[in-house]
Amino acid sequence: ILNVEQSPQSLHVQEGDSTNFTCSFPSSNFYALHWYRWETAKSPEALFVMTLNGDEKKKGRISATLNTKEGYSYLYIKGSQPEDSATYLCALLNYGGSQGNLIFGKGTKLSVKP
Amino acid sequence: GEEVAQTPKHLVRGEGQKAKLYCAPIKGHSYVFWYQQVLKNEFKFLISFQNENVFDETGMPKERFSAKCLPNSPCSLEIQATKLEDSAVYFCASSPRGAEKLFFGSGTQLSVL
């Protein structure tokens, strides 16, 4: 059974702080790594899909990096704002052959205090 | 449609009753995924479809759970003889191609009493 680990479980920061969290996954049979942002009572929303080792993606103040050889991805938020408060989920895609599923980590819950 | 539509939003069933959940993927999306969220933040994969064909069902409980995606109909997830532990939010998601980002529906909250 594949295990996708996220740390920390939760994080409390002040408005304006920059922060980052980690997603670890088995590096064998890697296909893609997804990041989702999930606000309470809403649906998860895709941030990034990353496939190549060394990939770096950016969307506004949020960016992510990927290391497929060692099996980790970092998500960075620069200058956190209260509206960034959400759970950030990463998910490993197994795809191909008879596999077609996305294995989610348990998420990092970010709270940004004004 | 432009978003994944899940119905109903809430479903209450007595233990032993049947539950049926529906999901209309975004038009043009070939892949549909079902997830069960039991504990906070834990998304458990159930099954995926490529059009009307089962693509991966490694997460589906062998008994009581079944799912279909038929042409020109919403996809469905059915639980026969529900148990208390089936209480969860069931999320459906679709994607245009299997390896691309998922678009999630708003979920169906199933409560088994």
mmCIF file of C-alpha atoms in Angstrom:
data_model
loop_
_atom_site.group_PDB
_atom_site.id
_atom_site.type_symbol
_atom_site.label_atom_id
_atom_site.label_comp_id
_atom_site.label_asym_id
_atom_site.label_seq_id
_atom_site.Cartn_x
_atom_site.Cartn_y
_atom_site.Cartn_z
ATOM 1 C CA ILE A 1 0.000 0.000 0.000
ATOM 2 C CA LEU A 2 1.431 3.359 -1.016
ATOM 3 C CA ASN A 3 1.859 5.910 1.721
ATOM 4 C CA VAL A 4 1.849 9.638 1.162
ATOM 5 C CA GLU A 5 3.017 11.551 4.228
ATOM 6 C CA GLN A 6 2.542 15.235 4.895
ATOM 7 C CA SER A 7 4.145 17.325 7.591
ATOM 8 C CA PRO A 8 3.431 19.151 9.696
ATOM 9 C CA GLN A 9 -0.167 18.141 10.405
ATOM 10 C CA SER A 10 -1.047 21.705 11.295
ATOM 11 C CA LEU A 11 0.629 25.070 11.251
ATOM 12 C CA HIS A 12 -0.237 28.425 12.780
ATOM 13 C CA VAL A 13 1.473 31.506 11.370
ATOM 14 C CA GLN A 14 1.051 35.255 11.533
ATOM 15 C CA GLU A 15 -0.067 37.288 8.569
ATOM 16 C CA GLY A 16 2.970 38.176 6.495
ATOM 17 C CA ASP A 17 5.015 35.135 7.514
ATOM 18 C CA SER A 18 6.328 32.850 4.810
ATOM 19 C CA THR A 19 5.867 29.164 5.372
ATOM 20 C CA ASN A 20 6.441 25.787 3.794
ATOM 21 C CA PHE A 21 5.392 22.212 4.247
ATOM 22 C CA THR A 22 6.408 18.815 2.994
ATOM 23 C CA CYS A 23 4.910 15.909 1.114
ATOM 24 C CA SER A 24 6.839 12.618 1.064
ATOM 25 C CA PHE A 25 6.043 9.679 -1.176
ATOM 26 C CA PRO A 26 7.591 6.448 -2.498
ATOM 27 C CA SER A 27 9.868 7.362 -5.384
ATOM 28 C CA SER A 28 9.385 4.129 -7.332
ATOM 29 C CA ASN A 29 6.746 4.088 -10.099
ATOM 30 C CA PHE A 30 6.211 7.815 -9.765
ATOM 31 C CA TYR A 31 3.848 9.327 -12.324
ATOM 32 C CA ALA A 32 2.692 12.686 -10.995
ATOM 33 C CA LEU A 33 2.277 14.658 -7.794
ATOM 34 C CA HIS A 34 -0.741 16.884 -7.210
ATOM 35 C CA TRP A 35 -1.299 19.690 -4.703
ATOM 36 C CA TYR A 36 -4.822 20.726 -3.693
ATOM 37 C CA ARG A 37 -6.138 23.502 -1.498
ATOM 38 C CA TRP A 38 -9.188 22.623 0.560
ATOM 39 C CA GLU A 39 -11.209 25.158 2.481
ATOM 40 C CA THR A 40 -13.714 23.966 5.059
ATOM 41 C CA ALA A 41 -17.149 23.230 3.588
ATOM 42 C CA LYS A 42 -15.828 23.594 0.033
ATOM 43 C CA SER A 43 -14.416 21.196 -2.568
ATOM 44 C CA PRO A 44 -10.673 20.626 -2.901
ATOM 45 C CA GLU A 45 -9.222 22.819 -5.633
ATOM 46 C CA ALA A 46 -6.171 21.917 -7.682
ATOM 47 C CA LEU A 47 -3.081 24.076 -7.258
ATOM 48 C CA PHE A 48 -0.404 22.194 -9.158
ATOM 49 C CA VAL A 49 0.243 18.998 -11.062
ATOM 50 C CA MET A 50 3.928 18.155 -11.200
ATOM 51 C CA THR A 51 5.517 15.401 -13.202
ATOM 52 C CA LEU A 52 9.215 16.066 -13.784
ATOM 53 C CA ASN A 53 12.048 15.794 -11.302
ATOM 54 C CA GLY A 54 13.220 19.289 -10.448
ATOM 55 C CA ASP A 55 9.878 20.783 -11.520
ATOM 56 C CA GLU A 56 9.043 24.094 -9.931
ATOM 57 C CA LYS A 57 5.602 25.669 -10.275
ATOM 58 C CA LYS A 58 4.272 29.005 -9.120
ATOM 59 C CA LYS A 59 0.829 30.536 -8.729
ATOM 60 C CA GLY A 60 0.875 33.997 -7.175
ATOM 61 C CA ARG A 61 2.456 33.699 -3.721
ATOM 62 C CA ILE A 62 2.328 29.905 -3.723
ATOM 63 C CA SER A 63 5.019 27.748 -5.276
ATOM 64 C CA ALA A 64 5.998 24.094 -5.210
ATOM 65 C CA THR A 65 9.061 22.015 -5.956
ATOM 66 C CA LEU A 66 9.422 18.348 -6.764
ATOM 67 C CA ASN A 67 12.181 15.796 -6.175
ATOM 68 C CA THR A 68 11.122 12.447 -7.607
ATOM 69 C CA LYS A 69 14.447 10.721 -6.916
ATOM 70 C CA GLU A 70 14.206 11.193 -3.163
ATOM 71 C CA GLY A 71 10.424 11.281 -3.063
ATOM 72 C CA TYR A 72 9.398 14.669 -1.730
ATOM 73 C CA SER A 73 7.694 17.897 -2.705
ATOM 74 C CA TYR A 74 7.636 21.216 -0.878
ATOM 75 C CA LEU A 75 4.857 23.786 -0.973
ATOM 76 C CA TYR A 76 5.839 27.359 -0.150
ATOM 77 C CA ILE A 77 3.599 30.286 0.680
ATOM 78 C CA LYS A 78 5.215 33.704 0.658
ATOM 79 C CA GLY A 79 3.751 36.439 2.862
ATOM 80 C CA SER A 80 0.811 34.381 4.200
ATOM 81 C CA GLN A 81 -2.585 36.050 4.269
ATOM 82 C CA PRO A 82 -5.661 35.049 6.330
ATOM 83 C CA GLU A 83 -7.336 33.874 3.116
ATOM 84 C CA ASP A 84 -4.557 31.283 2.728
ATOM 85 C CA SER A 85 -6.010 29.453 5.726
ATOM 86 C CA ALA A 86 -6.980 26.038 4.424
ATOM 87 C CA THR A 87 -5.857 22.416 4.361
ATOM 88 C CA TYR A 88 -3.225 21.707 1.746
ATOM 89 C CA LEU A 89 -3.365 18.184 0.372
ATOM 90 C CA CYS A 90 -0.798 16.451 -1.763
ATOM 91 C CA ALA A 91 -1.611 13.346 -3.752
ATOM 92 C CA LEU A 92 0.476 10.815 -5.635
ATOM 93 C CA LEU A 93 -0.824 9.620 -8.938
ATOM 94 C CA ASN A 94 -0.500 5.997 -9.883
ATOM 95 C CA TYR A 95 -1.510 5.781 -13.465
ATOM 96 C CA GLY A 96 -1.074 3.339 -16.243
ATOM 97 C CA GLY A 97 -1.900 -0.282 -16.801
ATOM 98 C CA SER A 98 -4.719 -1.123 -14.443
ATOM 99 C CA GLN A 99 -3.908 1.688 -12.050
ATOM 100 C CA GLY A 100 -5.768 4.928 -12.086
ATOM 101 C CA ASN A 101 -5.958 6.467 -8.716
ATOM 102 C CA LEU A 102 -4.685 9.385 -6.712
ATOM 103 C CA ILE A 103 -3.449 8.562 -3.197
ATOM 104 C CA PHE A 104 -3.908 11.505 -0.860
ATOM 105 C CA GLY A 105 -1.866 12.485 2.148
ATOM 106 C CA LYS A 106 -3.686 13.620 5.283
ATOM 107 C CA GLY A 107 -2.948 17.252 4.604
ATOM 108 C CA THR A 108 -1.379 20.184 6.385
ATOM 109 C CA LYS A 109 -3.883 22.515 7.991
ATOM 110 C CA LEU A 110 -2.669 26.099 7.789
ATOM 111 C CA SER A 111 -4.126 28.862 9.968
ATOM 112 C CA VAL A 112 -3.011 32.419 9.289
ATOM 113 C CA LYS A 113 -3.747 34.935 12.052
ATOM 114 C CA PRO A 114 -4.313 38.554 11.074
ATOM 115 C CA GLY B 1 -21.877 21.290 -17.177
ATOM 116 C CA GLU B 2 -18.918 23.324 -15.990
ATOM 117 C CA GLU B 3 -18.727 21.768 -12.581
ATOM 118 C CA VAL B 4 -18.989 18.325 -11.069
ATOM 119 C CA ALA B 5 -22.499 17.959 -9.716
ATOM 120 C CA GLN B 6 -23.122 15.590 -6.839
ATOM 121 C CA THR B 7 -26.534 14.700 -5.509
ATOM 122 C CA PRO B 8 -27.929 14.564 -2.971
ATOM 123 C CA LYS B 9 -25.971 16.916 -0.691
ATOM 124 C CA HIS B 10 -27.081 15.013 2.374
ATOM 125 C CA LEU B 11 -28.436 11.486 2.732
ATOM 126 C CA VAL B 12 -29.648 9.842 5.911
ATOM 127 C CA ARG B 13 -30.162 6.105 6.039
ATOM 128 C CA GLY B 14 -31.022 3.617 8.727
ATOM 129 C CA GLU B 15 -28.564 0.788 9.169
ATOM 130 C CA GLY B 16 -29.285 -1.904 6.605
ATOM 131 C CA GLN B 17 -30.900 0.419 4.098
ATOM 132 C CA LYS B 18 -29.568 1.068 0.617
ATOM 133 C CA ALA B 19 -27.870 4.337 -0.310
ATOM 134 C CA LYS B 20 -27.351 5.632 -3.823
ATOM 135 C CA LEU B 21 -25.207 8.650 -4.637
ATOM 136 C CA TYR B 22 -24.942 10.399 -7.986
ATOM 137 C CA CYS B 23 -22.234 12.319 -9.791
ATOM 138 C CA ALA B 24 -22.404 14.188 -13.082
ATOM 139 C CA PRO B 25 -18.847 14.859 -14.281
ATOM 140 C CA ILE B 26 -17.866 17.952 -16.225
ATOM 141 C CA LYS B 27 -18.887 17.595 -19.854
ATOM 142 C CA GLY B 28 -16.005 16.252 -21.897
ATOM 143 C CA HIS B 29 -14.198 14.709 -18.942
ATOM 144 C CA SER B 30 -13.444 11.043 -19.546
ATOM 145 C CA TYR B 31 -12.353 10.084 -16.039
ATOM 146 C CA VAL B 32 -14.388 9.891 -12.870
ATOM 147 C CA PHE B 33 -13.052 9.159 -9.383
ATOM 148 C CA TRP B 34 -14.881 8.376 -6.143
ATOM 149 C CA TYR B 35 -13.354 9.098 -2.731
ATOM 150 C CA GLN B 36 -14.610 8.446 0.776
ATOM 151 C CA GLN B 37 -13.714 10.945 3.479
ATOM 152 C CA VAL B 38 -14.308 9.308 6.841
ATOM 153 C CA LEU B 39 -11.903 11.021 9.178
ATOM 154 C CA LYS B 40 -10.972 14.660 8.914
ATOM 155 C CA ASN B 41 -8.729 15.176 5.860
ATOM 156 C CA GLU B 42 -8.463 11.484 5.001
ATOM 157 C CA PHE B 43 -9.469 10.827 1.413
ATOM 158 C CA LYS B 44 -9.762 7.124 0.721
ATOM 159 C CA PHE B 45 -9.776 6.167 -2.952
ATOM 160 C CA LEU B 46 -12.662 3.898 -3.910
ATOM 161 C CA ILE B 47 -12.871 3.530 -7.683
ATOM 162 C CA SER B 48 -12.098 5.285 -10.967
ATOM 163 C CA PHE B 49 -13.708 5.080 -14.388
ATOM 164 C CA GLN B 50 -12.523 5.819 -17.875
ATOM 165 C CA ASN B 51 -15.796 6.645 -19.613
ATOM 166 C CA GLU B 52 -18.093 3.744 -18.701
ATOM 167 C CA ASN B 53 -15.272 1.314 -17.975
ATOM 168 C CA VAL B 54 -13.877 0.636 -14.535
ATOM 169 C CA PHE B 55 -10.288 1.840 -14.578
ATOM 170 C CA ASP B 56 -9.132 1.065 -11.067
ATOM 171 C CA GLU B 57 -11.290 -0.478 -8.342
ATOM 172 C CA THR B 58 -8.590 -1.371 -5.851
ATOM 173 C CA GLY B 59 -10.187 0.764 -3.149
ATOM 174 C CA MET B 60 -13.709 -0.600 -3.399
ATOM 175 C CA PRO B 61 -14.904 -2.763 -0.524
ATOM 176 C CA LYS B 62 -15.665 -6.166 -2.029
ATOM 177 C CA GLU B 63 -19.103 -6.442 -0.533
ATOM 178 C CA ARG B 64 -21.987 -3.982 -0.506
ATOM 179 C CA PHE B 65 -20.336 -1.259 -2.651
ATOM 180 C CA SER B 66 -20.882 -0.954 -6.380
ATOM 181 C CA ALA B 67 -20.495 1.838 -8.907
ATOM 182 C CA LYS B 68 -21.413 2.550 -12.508
ATOM 183 C CA CYS B 69 -20.832 5.196 -15.141
ATOM 184 C CA LEU B 70 -23.260 4.637 -18.016
ATOM 185 C CA PRO B 71 -23.432 6.737 -21.192
ATOM 186 C CA ASN B 72 -25.750 9.751 -20.983
ATOM 187 C CA SER B 73 -26.424 9.205 -17.272
ATOM 188 C CA PRO B 74 -24.845 10.470 -14.080
ATOM 189 C CA CYS B 75 -22.355 8.095 -12.502
ATOM 190 C CA SER B 76 -23.581 6.347 -9.369
ATOM 191 C CA LEU B 77 -22.178 4.822 -6.217
ATOM 192 C CA GLU B 78 -24.443 2.398 -4.425
ATOM 193 C CA ILE B 79 -24.094 0.938 -0.966
ATOM 194 C CA GLN B 80 -26.283 -2.037 -0.163
ATOM 195 C CA ALA B 81 -27.182 -2.674 3.470
ATOM 196 C CA THR B 82 -25.425 0.355 4.887
ATOM 197 C CA LYS B 83 -23.455 0.107 8.113
ATOM 198 C CA LEU B 84 -22.661 2.763 10.682
ATOM 199 C CA GLU B 85 -19.042 2.906 9.479
ATOM 200 C CA ASP B 86 -20.212 3.908 5.988
ATOM 201 C CA SER B 87 -21.058 7.348 7.406
ATOM 202 C CA ALA B 88 -18.743 9.705 5.539
ATOM 203 C CA VAL B 89 -18.575 12.409 2.915
ATOM 204 C CA TYR B 90 -18.330 10.849 -0.536
ATOM 205 C CA PHE B 91 -16.525 13.011 -3.066
ATOM 206 C CA CYS B 92 -16.652 12.545 -6.787
ATOM 207 C CA ALA B 93 -14.084 14.134 -9.097
ATOM 208 C CA SER B 94 -13.551 14.198 -12.837
ATOM 209 C CA SER B 95 -10.647 14.969 -15.135
ATOM 210 C CA PRO B 96 -10.327 15.346 -18.904
ATOM 211 C CA ARG B 97 -7.499 12.811 -19.054
ATOM 212 C CA GLY B 98 -6.484 10.411 -16.338
ATOM 213 C CA ALA B 99 -3.230 12.070 -15.346
ATOM 214 C CA GLU B 100 -4.512 15.617 -15.109
ATOM 215 C CA LYS B 101 -5.803 17.611 -12.179
ATOM 216 C CA LEU B 102 -9.066 16.547 -10.632
ATOM 217 C CA PHE B 103 -12.135 18.740 -10.415
ATOM 218 C CA PHE B 104 -14.092 17.859 -7.290
ATOM 219 C CA GLY B 105 -17.775 17.973 -6.604
ATOM 220 C CA SER B 106 -19.060 19.339 -3.322
ATOM 221 C CA GLY B 107 -19.595 15.891 -1.857
ATOM 222 C CA THR B 108 -22.508 13.910 -0.458
ATOM 223 C CA GLN B 109 -22.699 13.630 3.320
ATOM 224 C CA LEU B 110 -24.005 10.148 4.131
ATOM 225 C CA SER B 111 -25.200 9.575 7.679
ATOM 226 C CA VAL B 112 -26.103 6.042 8.686
ATOM 227 C CA LEU B 113 -28.116 5.892 11.899
#
